[in-house]
Amino acid sequence: MRITTTVNGEHYEVDDVWEGESLLYALRERMGLPGSKNACEQGECGSCTVYLDGLPVCACLVAAGQARGRDIMTVEGLASDDDLHPIQQAFIESGAVQCGFCTPGLLVQTHDLLTRDPDPNDAEIREALAGNLCRCTGYEKILDAVRLAAVRMSSPPGSTQ
Ligand code: FES
Ligand code: FES
């Protein structure tokens, strides 16, 4: 089947999608967007997290056919032109990226958290990221990154605060 959808503000038409094909597969293999990672394909790890109509979802659990006519944003949509998003920059500077497999999902989930709550406490960060598993970092550096991103996003460059 053919699906038409919008990803990161761009229109996509994808042919030969088969029944049961996941949105994650379609993004990575048909649309050339490999940022979302396939780590478990069972909704357990959060590495494939994308926005679907503004809500974070595990793309491995969404059928590609369900994306027809919907609005999707992947991790590739966070950066603008050549500039990393402040969340991406904070993850790098905090040492929260090791193998990087969990990172795209964490970035999208953190973006959702800080959009809803610009100043979350540690418990709120942990709860928001509870569905995103990381085997490498021990999570402390991820918390550091989210705290740093929150500060920077509430006090953009040039701010006098
Ligand atoms: S690959 Fe989708 S949740 Fe793990
Ligand atoms: S950095 Fe390797 S799984 Fe998180």
mmCIF file of C-alpha atoms and ligand atoms in Angstrom:
data_model
loop_
_atom_site.group_PDB
_atom_site.id
_atom_site.type_symbol
_atom_site.label_atom_id
_atom_site.label_comp_id
_atom_site.label_asym_id
_atom_site.label_seq_id
_atom_site.Cartn_x
_atom_site.Cartn_y
_atom_site.Cartn_z
ATOM 1 C CA MET A 1 0.000 0.000 0.000
ATOM 2 C CA ARG A 2 0.964 3.617 -0.338
ATOM 3 C CA ILE A 3 1.044 5.972 2.614
ATOM 4 C CA THR A 4 1.363 9.729 2.557
ATOM 5 C CA THR A 5 2.506 11.439 5.685
ATOM 6 C CA THR A 6 4.370 14.472 6.989
ATOM 7 C CA VAL A 7 7.695 13.972 8.746
ATOM 8 C CA ASN A 8 9.689 16.868 10.160
ATOM 9 C CA GLY A 9 7.581 19.246 8.094
ATOM 10 C CA GLU A 10 8.211 17.431 4.814
ATOM 11 C CA HIS A 11 5.675 15.534 2.756
ATOM 12 C CA TYR A 12 6.458 11.864 2.107
ATOM 13 C CA GLU A 13 4.802 9.341 -0.197
ATOM 14 C CA VAL A 14 5.889 5.807 0.497
ATOM 15 C CA ASP A 15 4.998 2.829 -1.689
ATOM 16 C CA ASP A 16 5.004 -0.914 -1.071
ATOM 17 C CA VAL A 17 4.320 -0.647 2.637
ATOM 18 C CA TRP A 18 3.134 -4.042 3.785
ATOM 19 C CA GLU A 19 0.429 -4.836 6.315
ATOM 20 C CA GLY A 20 1.999 -4.910 9.746
ATOM 21 C CA GLU A 21 5.053 -2.912 8.783
ATOM 22 C CA SER A 22 6.061 -0.652 11.630
ATOM 23 C CA LEU A 23 6.377 3.090 11.407
ATOM 24 C CA LEU A 24 9.941 2.627 12.657
ATOM 25 C CA TYR A 25 10.785 0.415 9.680
ATOM 26 C CA ALA A 26 9.156 2.831 7.252
ATOM 27 C CA LEU A 27 11.042 5.795 8.697
ATOM 28 C CA ARG A 28 14.405 4.063 8.686
ATOM 29 C CA GLU A 29 14.236 1.925 5.563
ATOM 30 C CA ARG A 30 11.862 3.767 3.245
ATOM 31 C CA MET A 31 12.153 7.440 4.168
ATOM 32 C CA GLY A 32 15.889 7.593 4.808
ATOM 33 C CA LEU A 33 15.518 8.703 8.429
ATOM 34 C CA PRO A 34 17.692 6.333 10.481
ATOM 35 C CA GLY A 35 17.902 8.538 13.580
ATOM 36 C CA SER A 36 15.220 6.596 15.444
ATOM 37 C CA LYS A 37 16.848 3.399 16.645
ATOM 38 C CA ASN A 38 15.593 -0.163 16.608
ATOM 39 C CA ALA A 39 16.798 -1.761 19.797
ATOM 40 C CA CYS A 40 14.001 -4.048 20.990
ATOM 41 C CA GLU A 41 11.111 -3.685 18.530
ATOM 42 C CA GLN A 42 8.771 -4.522 21.398
ATOM 43 C CA GLY A 43 7.967 -1.186 22.986
ATOM 44 C CA GLU A 44 10.333 -1.826 25.878
ATOM 45 C CA CYS A 45 13.323 0.467 25.394
ATOM 46 C CA GLY A 46 12.128 3.803 23.992
ATOM 47 C CA SER A 47 14.986 4.064 21.485
ATOM 48 C CA CYS A 48 12.499 4.542 18.662
ATOM 49 C CA THR A 49 10.511 7.378 20.272
ATOM 50 C CA VAL A 50 9.032 9.885 17.818
ATOM 51 C CA TYR A 51 6.209 12.393 17.997
ATOM 52 C CA LEU A 52 2.973 11.325 16.343
ATOM 53 C CA ASP A 53 0.550 14.257 16.153
ATOM 54 C CA GLY A 54 2.481 15.897 18.981
ATOM 55 C CA LEU A 55 2.568 12.920 21.341
ATOM 56 C CA PRO A 56 5.626 10.755 21.919
ATOM 57 C CA VAL A 57 5.131 7.142 20.827
ATOM 58 C CA CYS A 58 7.275 4.101 20.262
ATOM 59 C CA ALA A 59 7.503 3.967 16.483
ATOM 60 C CA CYS A 60 8.091 0.210 16.623
ATOM 61 C CA LEU A 61 4.576 -0.243 18.013
ATOM 62 C CA VAL A 62 2.817 1.973 15.453
ATOM 63 C CA ALA A 63 1.820 0.419 12.147
ATOM 64 C CA ALA A 64 3.096 2.454 9.238
ATOM 65 C CA GLY A 65 -0.435 2.503 7.870
ATOM 66 C CA GLN A 66 -1.564 4.351 10.984
ATOM 67 C CA ALA A 67 0.774 7.199 10.064
ATOM 68 C CA ARG A 68 -1.229 7.990 6.949
ATOM 69 C CA GLY A 69 -2.142 11.664 6.998
ATOM 70 C CA ARG A 70 -0.528 12.189 10.385
ATOM 71 C CA ASP A 71 2.185 14.589 11.518
ATOM 72 C CA ILE A 72 5.419 12.991 12.678
ATOM 73 C CA MET A 73 8.555 14.466 14.141
ATOM 74 C CA THR A 74 11.685 12.379 14.553
ATOM 75 C CA VAL A 75 14.976 13.175 16.240
ATOM 76 C CA GLU A 76 16.159 14.523 12.884
ATOM 77 C CA GLY A 77 13.593 17.287 13.299
ATOM 78 C CA LEU A 78 15.117 18.665 16.495
ATOM 79 C CA ALA A 79 18.155 20.378 15.032
ATOM 80 C CA SER A 80 17.687 23.463 12.886
ATOM 81 C CA ASP A 81 19.943 23.959 9.865
ATOM 82 C CA ASP A 82 23.457 23.403 11.192
ATOM 83 C CA ASP A 83 22.645 24.088 14.834
ATOM 84 C CA LEU A 84 22.036 21.338 17.325
ATOM 85 C CA HIS A 85 19.018 21.697 19.560
ATOM 86 C CA PRO A 86 19.988 22.809 23.109
ATOM 87 C CA ILE A 87 18.925 19.383 24.362
ATOM 88 C CA GLN A 88 21.294 17.673 21.941
ATOM 89 C CA GLN A 89 24.100 20.015 22.938
ATOM 90 C CA ALA A 90 23.436 19.400 26.629
ATOM 91 C CA PHE A 91 23.561 15.623 26.155
ATOM 92 C CA ILE A 92 26.943 15.910 24.439
ATOM 93 C CA GLU A 93 28.427 18.292 27.000
ATOM 94 C CA SER A 94 27.161 16.250 29.947
ATOM 95 C CA GLY A 95 28.640 12.998 28.703
ATOM 96 C CA ALA A 96 25.173 11.489 28.373
ATOM 97 C CA VAL A 97 25.973 9.902 25.008
ATOM 98 C CA GLN A 98 28.070 6.761 25.044
ATOM 99 C CA CYS A 99 27.079 4.100 22.496
ATOM 100 C CA GLY A 100 24.268 6.477 21.523
ATOM 101 C CA PHE A 101 21.649 3.830 20.857
ATOM 102 C CA CYS A 102 19.245 5.185 23.460
ATOM 103 C CA THR A 103 19.996 8.819 22.683
ATOM 104 C CA PRO A 104 17.480 9.623 19.914
ATOM 105 C CA GLY A 105 14.583 8.391 22.007
ATOM 106 C CA LEU A 106 15.835 10.203 25.080
ATOM 107 C CA LEU A 107 16.185 13.425 23.128
ATOM 108 C CA VAL A 108 12.617 13.277 21.860
ATOM 109 C CA GLN A 109 11.259 12.311 25.273
ATOM 110 C CA THR A 110 13.246 15.083 26.960
ATOM 111 C CA HIS A 111 11.957 17.540 24.379
ATOM 112 C CA ASP A 112 8.415 16.520 25.246
ATOM 113 C CA LEU A 113 9.110 16.857 28.980
ATOM 114 C CA LEU A 114 10.677 20.314 28.742
ATOM 115 C CA THR A 115 7.921 21.502 26.412
ATOM 116 C CA ARG A 116 5.326 20.531 28.999
ATOM 117 C CA ASP A 117 7.378 21.428 32.064
ATOM 118 C CA PRO A 118 10.337 23.791 31.576
ATOM 119 C CA ASP A 119 11.607 23.287 35.136
ATOM 120 C CA PRO A 120 11.102 19.680 36.171
ATOM 121 C CA ASN A 121 12.525 18.313 39.423
ATOM 122 C CA ASP A 122 14.560 15.113 39.464
ATOM 123 C CA ALA A 123 11.587 12.907 40.252
ATOM 124 C CA GLU A 124 9.679 14.371 37.334
ATOM 125 C CA ILE A 125 12.640 13.845 35.006
ATOM 126 C CA ARG A 126 12.999 10.232 36.121
ATOM 127 C CA GLU A 127 9.297 9.605 35.673
ATOM 128 C CA ALA A 128 9.228 11.186 32.199
ATOM 129 C CA LEU A 129 12.211 9.136 31.053
ATOM 130 C CA ALA A 130 11.195 5.906 32.776
ATOM 131 C CA GLY A 131 10.365 4.266 29.455
ATOM 132 C CA ASN A 132 13.763 5.022 27.924
ATOM 133 C CA LEU A 133 16.402 2.444 28.783
ATOM 134 C CA CYS A 134 20.131 3.080 28.685
ATOM 135 C CA ARG A 135 22.701 0.345 29.158
ATOM 136 C CA CYS A 136 25.760 2.574 29.265
ATOM 137 C CA THR A 137 25.488 5.721 31.321
ATOM 138 C CA GLY A 138 23.953 4.734 34.637
ATOM 139 C CA TYR A 139 21.447 7.546 34.016
ATOM 140 C CA GLU A 140 23.187 10.189 36.171
ATOM 141 C CA LYS A 141 24.709 11.928 33.175
ATOM 142 C CA ILE A 142 21.353 11.835 31.440
ATOM 143 C CA LEU A 143 19.825 13.619 34.426
ATOM 144 C CA ASP A 144 22.665 16.137 34.279
ATOM 145 C CA ALA A 145 21.919 16.701 30.597
ATOM 146 C CA VAL A 146 18.215 17.276 31.149
ATOM 147 C CA ARG A 147 18.907 19.715 33.995
ATOM 148 C CA LEU A 148 21.412 21.597 31.821
ATOM 149 C CA ALA A 149 19.020 21.710 28.879
ATOM 150 C CA ALA A 150 16.247 23.006 31.126
ATOM 151 C CA VAL A 151 18.438 25.844 32.387
ATOM 152 C CA ARG A 152 19.601 26.791 28.918
ATOM 153 C CA MET A 153 16.150 26.643 27.367
ATOM 154 C CA SER A 154 14.733 28.890 30.072
ATOM 155 C CA SER A 155 17.678 31.316 29.753
ATOM 156 C CA PRO A 156 18.508 31.488 26.057
ATOM 157 C CA PRO A 157 21.824 33.041 24.901
ATOM 158 C CA GLY A 158 21.771 36.804 25.331
ATOM 159 C CA SER A 159 19.343 36.614 28.226
ATOM 160 C CA THR A 160 20.229 38.820 31.176
ATOM 161 C CA GLN A 161 18.784 36.362 33.713
HETATM 162 S S1 FES B 1 12.733 -0.279 19.516
HETATM 163 FE FE1 FES B 1 10.799 0.568 19.970
HETATM 164 S S2 FES B 1 10.664 0.548 22.115
HETATM 165 FE FE2 FES B 1 12.550 -0.468 21.681
HETATM 166 S S1 FES B 2 24.391 5.470 25.680
HETATM 167 FE FE1 FES B 2 24.430 3.320 25.213
HETATM 168 S S2 FES B 2 22.412 2.645 25.674
HETATM 169 FE FE2 FES B 2 22.480 4.686 26.359
#
